Short mmCIF file of C-alpha atoms (C1' of nucleotides) in Angstrom, two decimals:
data_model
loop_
_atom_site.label_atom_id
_atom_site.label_comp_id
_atom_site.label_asym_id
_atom_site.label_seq_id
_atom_site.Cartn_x
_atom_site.Cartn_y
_atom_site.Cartn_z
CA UNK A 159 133.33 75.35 171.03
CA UNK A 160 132.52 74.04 167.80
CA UNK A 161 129.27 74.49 166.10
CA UNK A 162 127.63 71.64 164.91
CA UNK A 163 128.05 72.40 160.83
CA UNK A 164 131.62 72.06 161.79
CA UNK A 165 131.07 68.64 163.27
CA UNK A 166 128.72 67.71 160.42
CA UNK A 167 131.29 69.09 157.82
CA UNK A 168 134.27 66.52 159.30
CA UNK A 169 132.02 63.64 159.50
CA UNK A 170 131.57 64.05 155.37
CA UNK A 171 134.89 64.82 155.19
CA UNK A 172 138.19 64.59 156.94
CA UNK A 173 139.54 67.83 155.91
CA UNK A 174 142.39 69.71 156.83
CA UNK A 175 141.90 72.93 159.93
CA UNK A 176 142.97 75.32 156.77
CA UNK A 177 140.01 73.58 154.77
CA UNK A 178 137.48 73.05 157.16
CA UNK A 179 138.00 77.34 157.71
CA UNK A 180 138.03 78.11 154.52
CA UNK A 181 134.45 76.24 154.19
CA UNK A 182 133.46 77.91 157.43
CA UNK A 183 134.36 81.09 156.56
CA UNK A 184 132.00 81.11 153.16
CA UNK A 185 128.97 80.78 155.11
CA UNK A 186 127.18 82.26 158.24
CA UNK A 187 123.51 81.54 159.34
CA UNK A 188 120.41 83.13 158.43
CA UNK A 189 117.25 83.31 160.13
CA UNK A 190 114.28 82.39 158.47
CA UNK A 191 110.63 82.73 159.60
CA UNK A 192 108.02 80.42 158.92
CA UNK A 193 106.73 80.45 155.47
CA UNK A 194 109.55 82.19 153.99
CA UNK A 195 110.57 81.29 150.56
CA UNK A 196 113.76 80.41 149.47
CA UNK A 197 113.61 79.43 145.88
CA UNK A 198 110.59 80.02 143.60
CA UNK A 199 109.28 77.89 140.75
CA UNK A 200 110.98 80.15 137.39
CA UNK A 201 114.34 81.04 139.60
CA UNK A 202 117.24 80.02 139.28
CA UNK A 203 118.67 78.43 142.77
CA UNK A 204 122.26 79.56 143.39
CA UNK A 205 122.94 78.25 146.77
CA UNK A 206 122.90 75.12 148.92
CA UNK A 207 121.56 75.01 152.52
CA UNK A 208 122.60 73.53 155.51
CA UNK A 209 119.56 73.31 158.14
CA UNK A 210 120.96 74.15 161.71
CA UNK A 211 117.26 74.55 163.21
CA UNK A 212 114.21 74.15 162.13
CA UNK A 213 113.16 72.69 158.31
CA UNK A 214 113.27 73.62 154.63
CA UNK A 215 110.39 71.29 152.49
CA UNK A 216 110.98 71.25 148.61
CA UNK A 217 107.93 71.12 146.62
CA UNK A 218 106.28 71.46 142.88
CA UNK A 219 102.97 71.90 142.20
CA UNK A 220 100.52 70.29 139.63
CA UNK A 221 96.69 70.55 138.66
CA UNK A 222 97.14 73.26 141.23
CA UNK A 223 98.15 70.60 144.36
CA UNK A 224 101.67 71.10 145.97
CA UNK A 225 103.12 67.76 145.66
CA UNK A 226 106.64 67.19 148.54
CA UNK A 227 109.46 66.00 147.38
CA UNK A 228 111.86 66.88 150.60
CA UNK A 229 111.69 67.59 153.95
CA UNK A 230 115.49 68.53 155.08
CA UNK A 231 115.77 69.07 159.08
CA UNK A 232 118.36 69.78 161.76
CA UNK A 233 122.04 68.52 160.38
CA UNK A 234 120.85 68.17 156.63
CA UNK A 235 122.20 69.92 153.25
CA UNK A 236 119.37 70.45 150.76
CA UNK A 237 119.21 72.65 147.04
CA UNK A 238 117.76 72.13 144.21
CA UNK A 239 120.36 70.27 141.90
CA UNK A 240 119.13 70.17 138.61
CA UNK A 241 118.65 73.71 138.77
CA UNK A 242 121.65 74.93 140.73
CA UNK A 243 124.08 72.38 137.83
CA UNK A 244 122.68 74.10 134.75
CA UNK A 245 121.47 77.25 135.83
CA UNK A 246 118.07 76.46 134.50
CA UNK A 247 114.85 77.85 135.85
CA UNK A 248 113.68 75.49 138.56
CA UNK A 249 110.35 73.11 138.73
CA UNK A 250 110.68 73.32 142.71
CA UNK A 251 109.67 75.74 145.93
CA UNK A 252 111.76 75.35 148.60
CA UNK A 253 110.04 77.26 151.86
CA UNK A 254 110.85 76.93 155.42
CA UNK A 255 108.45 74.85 157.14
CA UNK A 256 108.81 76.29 160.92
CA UNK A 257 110.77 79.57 162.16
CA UNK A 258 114.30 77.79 160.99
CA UNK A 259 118.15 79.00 160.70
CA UNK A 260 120.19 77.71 157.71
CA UNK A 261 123.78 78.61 156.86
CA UNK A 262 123.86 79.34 152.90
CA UNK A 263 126.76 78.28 150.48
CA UNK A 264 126.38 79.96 147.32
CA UNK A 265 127.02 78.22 144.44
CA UNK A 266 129.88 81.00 143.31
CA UNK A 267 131.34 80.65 146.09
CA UNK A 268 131.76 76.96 146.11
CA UNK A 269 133.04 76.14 142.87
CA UNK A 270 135.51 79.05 144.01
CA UNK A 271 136.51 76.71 146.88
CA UNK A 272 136.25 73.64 144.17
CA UNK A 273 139.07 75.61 142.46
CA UNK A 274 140.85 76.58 145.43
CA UNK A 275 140.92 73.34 147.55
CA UNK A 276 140.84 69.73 146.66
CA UNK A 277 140.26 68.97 150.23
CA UNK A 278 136.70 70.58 149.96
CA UNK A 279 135.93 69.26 146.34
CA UNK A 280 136.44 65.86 147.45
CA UNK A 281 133.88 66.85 150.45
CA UNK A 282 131.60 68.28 147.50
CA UNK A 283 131.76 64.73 146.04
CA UNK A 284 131.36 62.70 149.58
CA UNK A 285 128.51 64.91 150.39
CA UNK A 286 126.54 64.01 146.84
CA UNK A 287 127.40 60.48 147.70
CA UNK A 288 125.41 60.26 150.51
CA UNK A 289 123.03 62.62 149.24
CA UNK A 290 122.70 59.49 146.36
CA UNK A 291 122.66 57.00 148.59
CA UNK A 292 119.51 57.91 150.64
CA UNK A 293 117.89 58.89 147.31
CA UNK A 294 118.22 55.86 145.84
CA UNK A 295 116.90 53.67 148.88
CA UNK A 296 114.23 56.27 148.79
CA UNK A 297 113.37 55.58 145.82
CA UNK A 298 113.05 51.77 146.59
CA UNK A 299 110.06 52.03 148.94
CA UNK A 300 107.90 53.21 146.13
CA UNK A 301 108.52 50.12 144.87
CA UNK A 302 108.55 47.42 147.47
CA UNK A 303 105.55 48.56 149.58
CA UNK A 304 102.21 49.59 149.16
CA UNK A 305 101.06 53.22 150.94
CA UNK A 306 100.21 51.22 154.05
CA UNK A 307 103.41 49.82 154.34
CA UNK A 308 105.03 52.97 153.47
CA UNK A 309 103.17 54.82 156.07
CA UNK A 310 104.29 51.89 158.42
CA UNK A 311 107.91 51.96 157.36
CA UNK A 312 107.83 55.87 158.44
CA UNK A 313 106.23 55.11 161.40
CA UNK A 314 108.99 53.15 162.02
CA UNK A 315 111.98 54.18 160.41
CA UNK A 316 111.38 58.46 160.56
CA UNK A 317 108.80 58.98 162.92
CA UNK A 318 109.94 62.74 163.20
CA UNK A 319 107.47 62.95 160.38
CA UNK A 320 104.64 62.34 161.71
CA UNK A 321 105.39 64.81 164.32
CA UNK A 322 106.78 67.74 162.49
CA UNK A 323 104.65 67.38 159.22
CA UNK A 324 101.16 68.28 159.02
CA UNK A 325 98.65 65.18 157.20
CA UNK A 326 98.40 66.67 153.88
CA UNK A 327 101.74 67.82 153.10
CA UNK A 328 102.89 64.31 154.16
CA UNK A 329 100.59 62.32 152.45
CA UNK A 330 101.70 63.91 148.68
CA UNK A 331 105.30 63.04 149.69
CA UNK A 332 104.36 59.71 150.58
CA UNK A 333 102.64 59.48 147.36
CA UNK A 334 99.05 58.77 148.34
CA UNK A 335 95.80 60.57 148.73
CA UNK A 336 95.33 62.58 151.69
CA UNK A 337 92.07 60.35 153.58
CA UNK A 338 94.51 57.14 153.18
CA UNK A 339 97.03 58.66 155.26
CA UNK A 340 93.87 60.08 157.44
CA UNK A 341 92.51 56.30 157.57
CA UNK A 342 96.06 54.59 158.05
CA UNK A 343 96.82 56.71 160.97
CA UNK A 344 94.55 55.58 163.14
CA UNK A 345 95.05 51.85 162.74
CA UNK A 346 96.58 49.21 164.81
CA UNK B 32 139.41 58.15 116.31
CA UNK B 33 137.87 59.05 120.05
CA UNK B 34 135.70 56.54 121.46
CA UNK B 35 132.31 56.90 122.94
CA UNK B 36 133.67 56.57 126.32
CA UNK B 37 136.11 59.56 125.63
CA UNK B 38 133.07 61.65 124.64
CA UNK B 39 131.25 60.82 127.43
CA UNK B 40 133.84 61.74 129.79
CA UNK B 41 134.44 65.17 128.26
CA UNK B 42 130.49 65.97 128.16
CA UNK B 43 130.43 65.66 131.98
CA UNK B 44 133.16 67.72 132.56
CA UNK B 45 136.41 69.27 130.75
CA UNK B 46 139.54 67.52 131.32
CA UNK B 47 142.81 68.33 129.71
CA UNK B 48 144.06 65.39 127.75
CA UNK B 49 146.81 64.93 130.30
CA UNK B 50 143.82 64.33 133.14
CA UNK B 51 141.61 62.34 130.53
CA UNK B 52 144.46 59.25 129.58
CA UNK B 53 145.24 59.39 132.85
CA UNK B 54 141.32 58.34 133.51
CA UNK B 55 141.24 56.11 130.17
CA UNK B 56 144.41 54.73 131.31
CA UNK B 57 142.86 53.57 134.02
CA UNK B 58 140.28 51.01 132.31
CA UNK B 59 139.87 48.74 129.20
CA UNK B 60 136.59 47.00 127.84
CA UNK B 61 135.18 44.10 129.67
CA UNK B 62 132.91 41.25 127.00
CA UNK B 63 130.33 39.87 129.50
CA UNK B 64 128.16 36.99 128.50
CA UNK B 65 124.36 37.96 128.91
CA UNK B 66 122.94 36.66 132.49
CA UNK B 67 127.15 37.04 134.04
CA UNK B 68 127.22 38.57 137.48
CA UNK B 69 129.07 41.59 137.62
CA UNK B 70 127.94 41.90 141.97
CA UNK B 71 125.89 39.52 144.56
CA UNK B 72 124.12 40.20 147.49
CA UNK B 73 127.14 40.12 150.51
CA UNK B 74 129.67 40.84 148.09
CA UNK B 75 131.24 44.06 148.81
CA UNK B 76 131.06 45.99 145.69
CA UNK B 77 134.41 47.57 144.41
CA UNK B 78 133.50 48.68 140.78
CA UNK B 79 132.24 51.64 138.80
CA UNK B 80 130.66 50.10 135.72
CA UNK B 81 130.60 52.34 131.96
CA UNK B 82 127.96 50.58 129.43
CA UNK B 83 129.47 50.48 126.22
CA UNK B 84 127.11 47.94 124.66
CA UNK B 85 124.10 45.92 126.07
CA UNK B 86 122.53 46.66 129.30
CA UNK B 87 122.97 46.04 132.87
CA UNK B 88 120.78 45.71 135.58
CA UNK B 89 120.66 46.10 139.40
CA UNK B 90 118.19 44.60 141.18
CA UNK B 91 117.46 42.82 144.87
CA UNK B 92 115.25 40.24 146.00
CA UNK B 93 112.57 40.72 148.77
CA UNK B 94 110.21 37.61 149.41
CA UNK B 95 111.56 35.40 147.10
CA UNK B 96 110.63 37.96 144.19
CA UNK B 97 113.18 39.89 142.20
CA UNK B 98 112.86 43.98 142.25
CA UNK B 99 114.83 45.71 139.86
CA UNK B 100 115.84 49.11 140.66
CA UNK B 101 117.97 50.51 138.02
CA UNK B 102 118.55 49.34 134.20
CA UNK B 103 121.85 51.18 132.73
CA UNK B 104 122.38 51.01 129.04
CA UNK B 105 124.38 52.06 126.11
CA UNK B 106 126.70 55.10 127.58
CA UNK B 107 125.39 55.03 131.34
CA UNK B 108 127.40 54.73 134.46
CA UNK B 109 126.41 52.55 137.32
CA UNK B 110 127.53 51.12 140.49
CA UNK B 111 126.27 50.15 143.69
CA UNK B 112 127.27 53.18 145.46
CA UNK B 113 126.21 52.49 149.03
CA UNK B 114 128.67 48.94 149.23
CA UNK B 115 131.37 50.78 147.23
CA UNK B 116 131.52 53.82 149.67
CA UNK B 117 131.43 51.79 152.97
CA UNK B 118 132.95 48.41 151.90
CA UNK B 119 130.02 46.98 153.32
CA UNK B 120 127.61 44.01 152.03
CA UNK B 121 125.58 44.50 148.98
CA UNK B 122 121.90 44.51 148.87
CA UNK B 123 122.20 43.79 145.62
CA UNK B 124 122.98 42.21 142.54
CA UNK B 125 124.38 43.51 139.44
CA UNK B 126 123.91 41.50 136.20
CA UNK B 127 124.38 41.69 132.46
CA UNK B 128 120.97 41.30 130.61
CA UNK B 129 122.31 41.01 127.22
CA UNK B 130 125.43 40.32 125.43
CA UNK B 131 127.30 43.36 127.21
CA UNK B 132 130.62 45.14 126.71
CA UNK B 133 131.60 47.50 130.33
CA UNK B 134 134.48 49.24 131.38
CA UNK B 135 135.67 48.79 135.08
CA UNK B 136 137.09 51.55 137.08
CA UNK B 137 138.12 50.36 139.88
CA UNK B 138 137.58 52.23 143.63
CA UNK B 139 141.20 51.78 144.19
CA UNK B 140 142.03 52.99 141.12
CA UNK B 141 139.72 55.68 141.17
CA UNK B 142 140.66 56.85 145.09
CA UNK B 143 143.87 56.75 144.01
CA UNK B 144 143.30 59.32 140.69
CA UNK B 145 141.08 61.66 142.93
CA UNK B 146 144.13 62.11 144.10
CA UNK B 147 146.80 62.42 141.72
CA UNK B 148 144.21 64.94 140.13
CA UNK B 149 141.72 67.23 141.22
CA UNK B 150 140.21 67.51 137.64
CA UNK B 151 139.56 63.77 138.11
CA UNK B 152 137.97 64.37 141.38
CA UNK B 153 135.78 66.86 140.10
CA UNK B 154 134.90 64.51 136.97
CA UNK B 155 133.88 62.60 139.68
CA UNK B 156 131.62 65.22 141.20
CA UNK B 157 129.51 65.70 138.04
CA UNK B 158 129.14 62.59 137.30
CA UNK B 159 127.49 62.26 140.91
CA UNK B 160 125.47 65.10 140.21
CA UNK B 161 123.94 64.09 137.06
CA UNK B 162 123.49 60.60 138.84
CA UNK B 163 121.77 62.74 141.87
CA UNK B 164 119.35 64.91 139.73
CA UNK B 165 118.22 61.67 137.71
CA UNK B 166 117.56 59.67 140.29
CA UNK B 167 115.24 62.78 141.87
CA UNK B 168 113.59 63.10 138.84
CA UNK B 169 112.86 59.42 138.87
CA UNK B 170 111.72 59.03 142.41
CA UNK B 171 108.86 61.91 141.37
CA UNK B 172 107.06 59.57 139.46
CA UNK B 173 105.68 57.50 141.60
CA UNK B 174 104.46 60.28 143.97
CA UNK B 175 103.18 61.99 140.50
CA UNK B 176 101.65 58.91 139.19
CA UNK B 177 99.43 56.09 139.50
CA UNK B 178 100.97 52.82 137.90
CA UNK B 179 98.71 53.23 134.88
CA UNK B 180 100.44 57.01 134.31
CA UNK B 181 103.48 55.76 135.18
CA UNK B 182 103.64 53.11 132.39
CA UNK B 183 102.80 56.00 130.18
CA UNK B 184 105.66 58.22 131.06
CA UNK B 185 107.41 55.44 129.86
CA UNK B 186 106.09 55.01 126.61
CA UNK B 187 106.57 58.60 125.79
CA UNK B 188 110.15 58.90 127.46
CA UNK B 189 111.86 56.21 127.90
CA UNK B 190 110.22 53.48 124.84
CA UNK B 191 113.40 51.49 124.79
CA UNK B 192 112.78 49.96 128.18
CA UNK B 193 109.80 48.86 126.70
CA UNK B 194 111.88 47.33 123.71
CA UNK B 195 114.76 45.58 125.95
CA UNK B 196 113.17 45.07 129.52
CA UNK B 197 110.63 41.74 129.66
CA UNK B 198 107.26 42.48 130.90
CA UNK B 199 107.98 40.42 134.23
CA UNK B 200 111.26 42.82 134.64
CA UNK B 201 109.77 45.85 134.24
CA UNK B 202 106.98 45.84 136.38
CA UNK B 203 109.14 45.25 139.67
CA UNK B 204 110.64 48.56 138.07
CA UNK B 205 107.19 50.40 138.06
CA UNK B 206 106.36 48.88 141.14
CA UNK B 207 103.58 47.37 140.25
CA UNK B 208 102.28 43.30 139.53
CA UNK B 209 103.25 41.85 136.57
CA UNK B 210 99.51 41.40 135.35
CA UNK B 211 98.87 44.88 135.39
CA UNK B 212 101.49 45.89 133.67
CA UNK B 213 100.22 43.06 130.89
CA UNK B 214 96.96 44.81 131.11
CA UNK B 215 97.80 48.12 130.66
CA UNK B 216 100.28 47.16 127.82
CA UNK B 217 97.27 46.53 125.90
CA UNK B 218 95.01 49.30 126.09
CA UNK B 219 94.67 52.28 123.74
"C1'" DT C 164 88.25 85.68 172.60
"C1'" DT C 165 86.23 85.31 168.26
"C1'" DC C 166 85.72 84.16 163.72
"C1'" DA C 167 87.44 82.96 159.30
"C1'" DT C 168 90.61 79.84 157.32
"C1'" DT C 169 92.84 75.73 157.05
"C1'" DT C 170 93.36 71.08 158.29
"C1'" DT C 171 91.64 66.64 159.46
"C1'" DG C 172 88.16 62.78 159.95
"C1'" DT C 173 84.64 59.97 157.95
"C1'" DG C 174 81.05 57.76 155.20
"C1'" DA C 175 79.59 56.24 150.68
"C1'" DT C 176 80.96 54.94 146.45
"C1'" DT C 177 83.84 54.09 142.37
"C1'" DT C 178 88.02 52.89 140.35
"C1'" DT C 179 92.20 50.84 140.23
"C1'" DT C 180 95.32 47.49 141.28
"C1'" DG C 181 96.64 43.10 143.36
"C1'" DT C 182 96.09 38.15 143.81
"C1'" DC C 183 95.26 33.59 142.33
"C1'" DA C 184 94.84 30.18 138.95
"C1'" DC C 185 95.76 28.50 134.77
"C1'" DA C 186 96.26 28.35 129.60
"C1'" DG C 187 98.87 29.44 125.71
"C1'" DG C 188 103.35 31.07 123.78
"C1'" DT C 189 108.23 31.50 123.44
"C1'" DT C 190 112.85 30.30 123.97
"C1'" DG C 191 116.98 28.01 124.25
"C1'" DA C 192 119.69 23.89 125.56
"C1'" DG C 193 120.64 19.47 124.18
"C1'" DC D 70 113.58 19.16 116.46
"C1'" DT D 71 111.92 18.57 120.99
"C1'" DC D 72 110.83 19.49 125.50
"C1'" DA D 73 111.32 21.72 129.78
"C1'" DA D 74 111.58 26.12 131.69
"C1'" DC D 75 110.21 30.55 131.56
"C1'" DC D 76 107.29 34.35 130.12
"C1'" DT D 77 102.92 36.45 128.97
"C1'" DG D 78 97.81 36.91 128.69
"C1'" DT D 79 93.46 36.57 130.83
"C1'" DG D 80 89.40 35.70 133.72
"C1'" DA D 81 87.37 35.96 138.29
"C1'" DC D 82 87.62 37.89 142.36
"C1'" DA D 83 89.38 40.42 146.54
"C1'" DA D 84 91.59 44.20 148.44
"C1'" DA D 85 93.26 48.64 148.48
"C1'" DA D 86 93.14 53.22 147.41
"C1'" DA D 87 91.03 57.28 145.12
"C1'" DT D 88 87.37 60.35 144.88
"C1'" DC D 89 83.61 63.14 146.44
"C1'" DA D 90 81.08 65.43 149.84
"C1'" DC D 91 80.71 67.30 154.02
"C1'" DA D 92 81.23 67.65 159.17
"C1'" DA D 93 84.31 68.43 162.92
"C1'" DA D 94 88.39 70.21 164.77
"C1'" DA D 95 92.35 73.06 165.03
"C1'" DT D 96 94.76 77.19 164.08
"C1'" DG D 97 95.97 81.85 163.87
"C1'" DA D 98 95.09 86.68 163.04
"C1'" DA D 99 92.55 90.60 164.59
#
DNA sequence: TTCATTTTGTGATTTTTGTCACAGGTTGAG
DNA sequence: CTCAACCTGTGACAAAAATCACAAAATGAA
């Protein structure tokens, strides 16, 4: 039977069965319980995770407020980039939301595999495409809609949100004050 | 003498000169005329753009209005990722806003080098990377920031927009109205 | 189950931003 | 140089969202 990293791993990538075990074989799955920390502002993050169950949230804090940047759930890869590239202390939390399983590819490890396989350094590269892609149309709805038609567009487009993610946590992520998102909620 | 497109490459990741002509081999300066479109909205886009001189900018329309999402300048990369990947319809369009000198890599071209070399291919990784942790970066200010912080983050970090980008331009980029952005312009 | 802690809802109010309308400036093509 | 087309500034006003304060509800640990 095949695990459903495995099936996540060939839809990035078609790589070879020599590959897609090497790839395999660097990783194995971790349980997490809720709350636990992963990556603390100051650290240096040295791996990427794949979320097989549960969810990972990526946060800073300012003024003393965490403010969400990421929510990464069942079938997503999530790190913290910036800090993982330069080895630089990073800005960003990342906690587990729920009780939640990840598999963890060090970043060692990786640009071992980089080295070793151009199969799996061209998946590196597909996977920060996509990774790009949703950022970037992310980014847009900051700029097309107001935080009512944000909060509408979630509604429609991930309302997995609204279920998994508690009011307050969501609001900062949607970039509005906690009462709007409060007040929008329970609107036509 | 090395060009600045040489320099570039070799700051995002190290190539041996045999990888790097290969790469430079690839593409030669483009002279656009300010206002020529490099990509419209239903084209499929097949073309990795390097700014040499002047600016371009991506933007799409919603309602009529123009929204600009990106401006690259001077020694920044840009595409439209999400047509290039898929070879499907553009959202966008791609223009030159000044007098503006590119260089084209092709997708074919580039496919085709990712495979001939995986030094090319990881070229192509960082370059994604750096793309990735930008764009983040960017995305955080408007769940940081109200419009009137965000147009000062831009005075202290990023002035030459403010030098290059008309008012009008700019303030689809902040998302926010154009009058605010004339109001705020003008305060201490 | 109970109680303290955290989260959410809500009103009152202020502040910010958007919208509309139009005048004055600027620019570039001819 | 001239004029149309575009860009910017500004006032008046409306709408949206933030802020503050506190009550109600939900949660979870003992």
């Amino acid at each position: 039977m095949t695990g459903i990293l495995e099936t996540k791993i060939k839809s990035i990538a078609n790589l070879s069965p020599e590959a897609l075990d090497l790839l395999m074989a660097s990783t194995r799955p971790k349980p997490l319980e809720k709350g636990r920390i992963l990556l603390r502002e100051g650290e240096v993050c040295k791996t990427v995770y794949y979320v097989e169950k549960g969810y990972l949230r990526t946060y800073f804090t300012k003024e003393g407020n965490e403010i969400n940047t990421r929510f990464a759930f069942e079938n997503d890869f999530v790190t913290e980039l910036k800090s993982l590239r330069s080895a630089a202390p990073s800005a960003y939390w990342i906690q587990a939301g729920e009780k939640t399983v990840v598999w963890e590819f060090t970043k060692e490890k990786l640009l071992e595999l980089y080295r070793q396989s151009a199969e799996i350094e061209s998946f590196g590269r597909n996977l920060l495409e996509q990774m790009l892609v949703d950022q970037e149309e992310h980014g847009n709805l900051f700029r097309i809609y107001s935080p009512a038609e944000r909060y509408q567009h979630i509604v429609r487009h991930s309302p997995h949100l609204l279920q998994r993610i508690s009011l307050s946590q969501l609001s900062s992520y949607l970039g509005m004050a906690r009462e709007t998102l409060s007040r929008l909620r329970k609107k036509p």
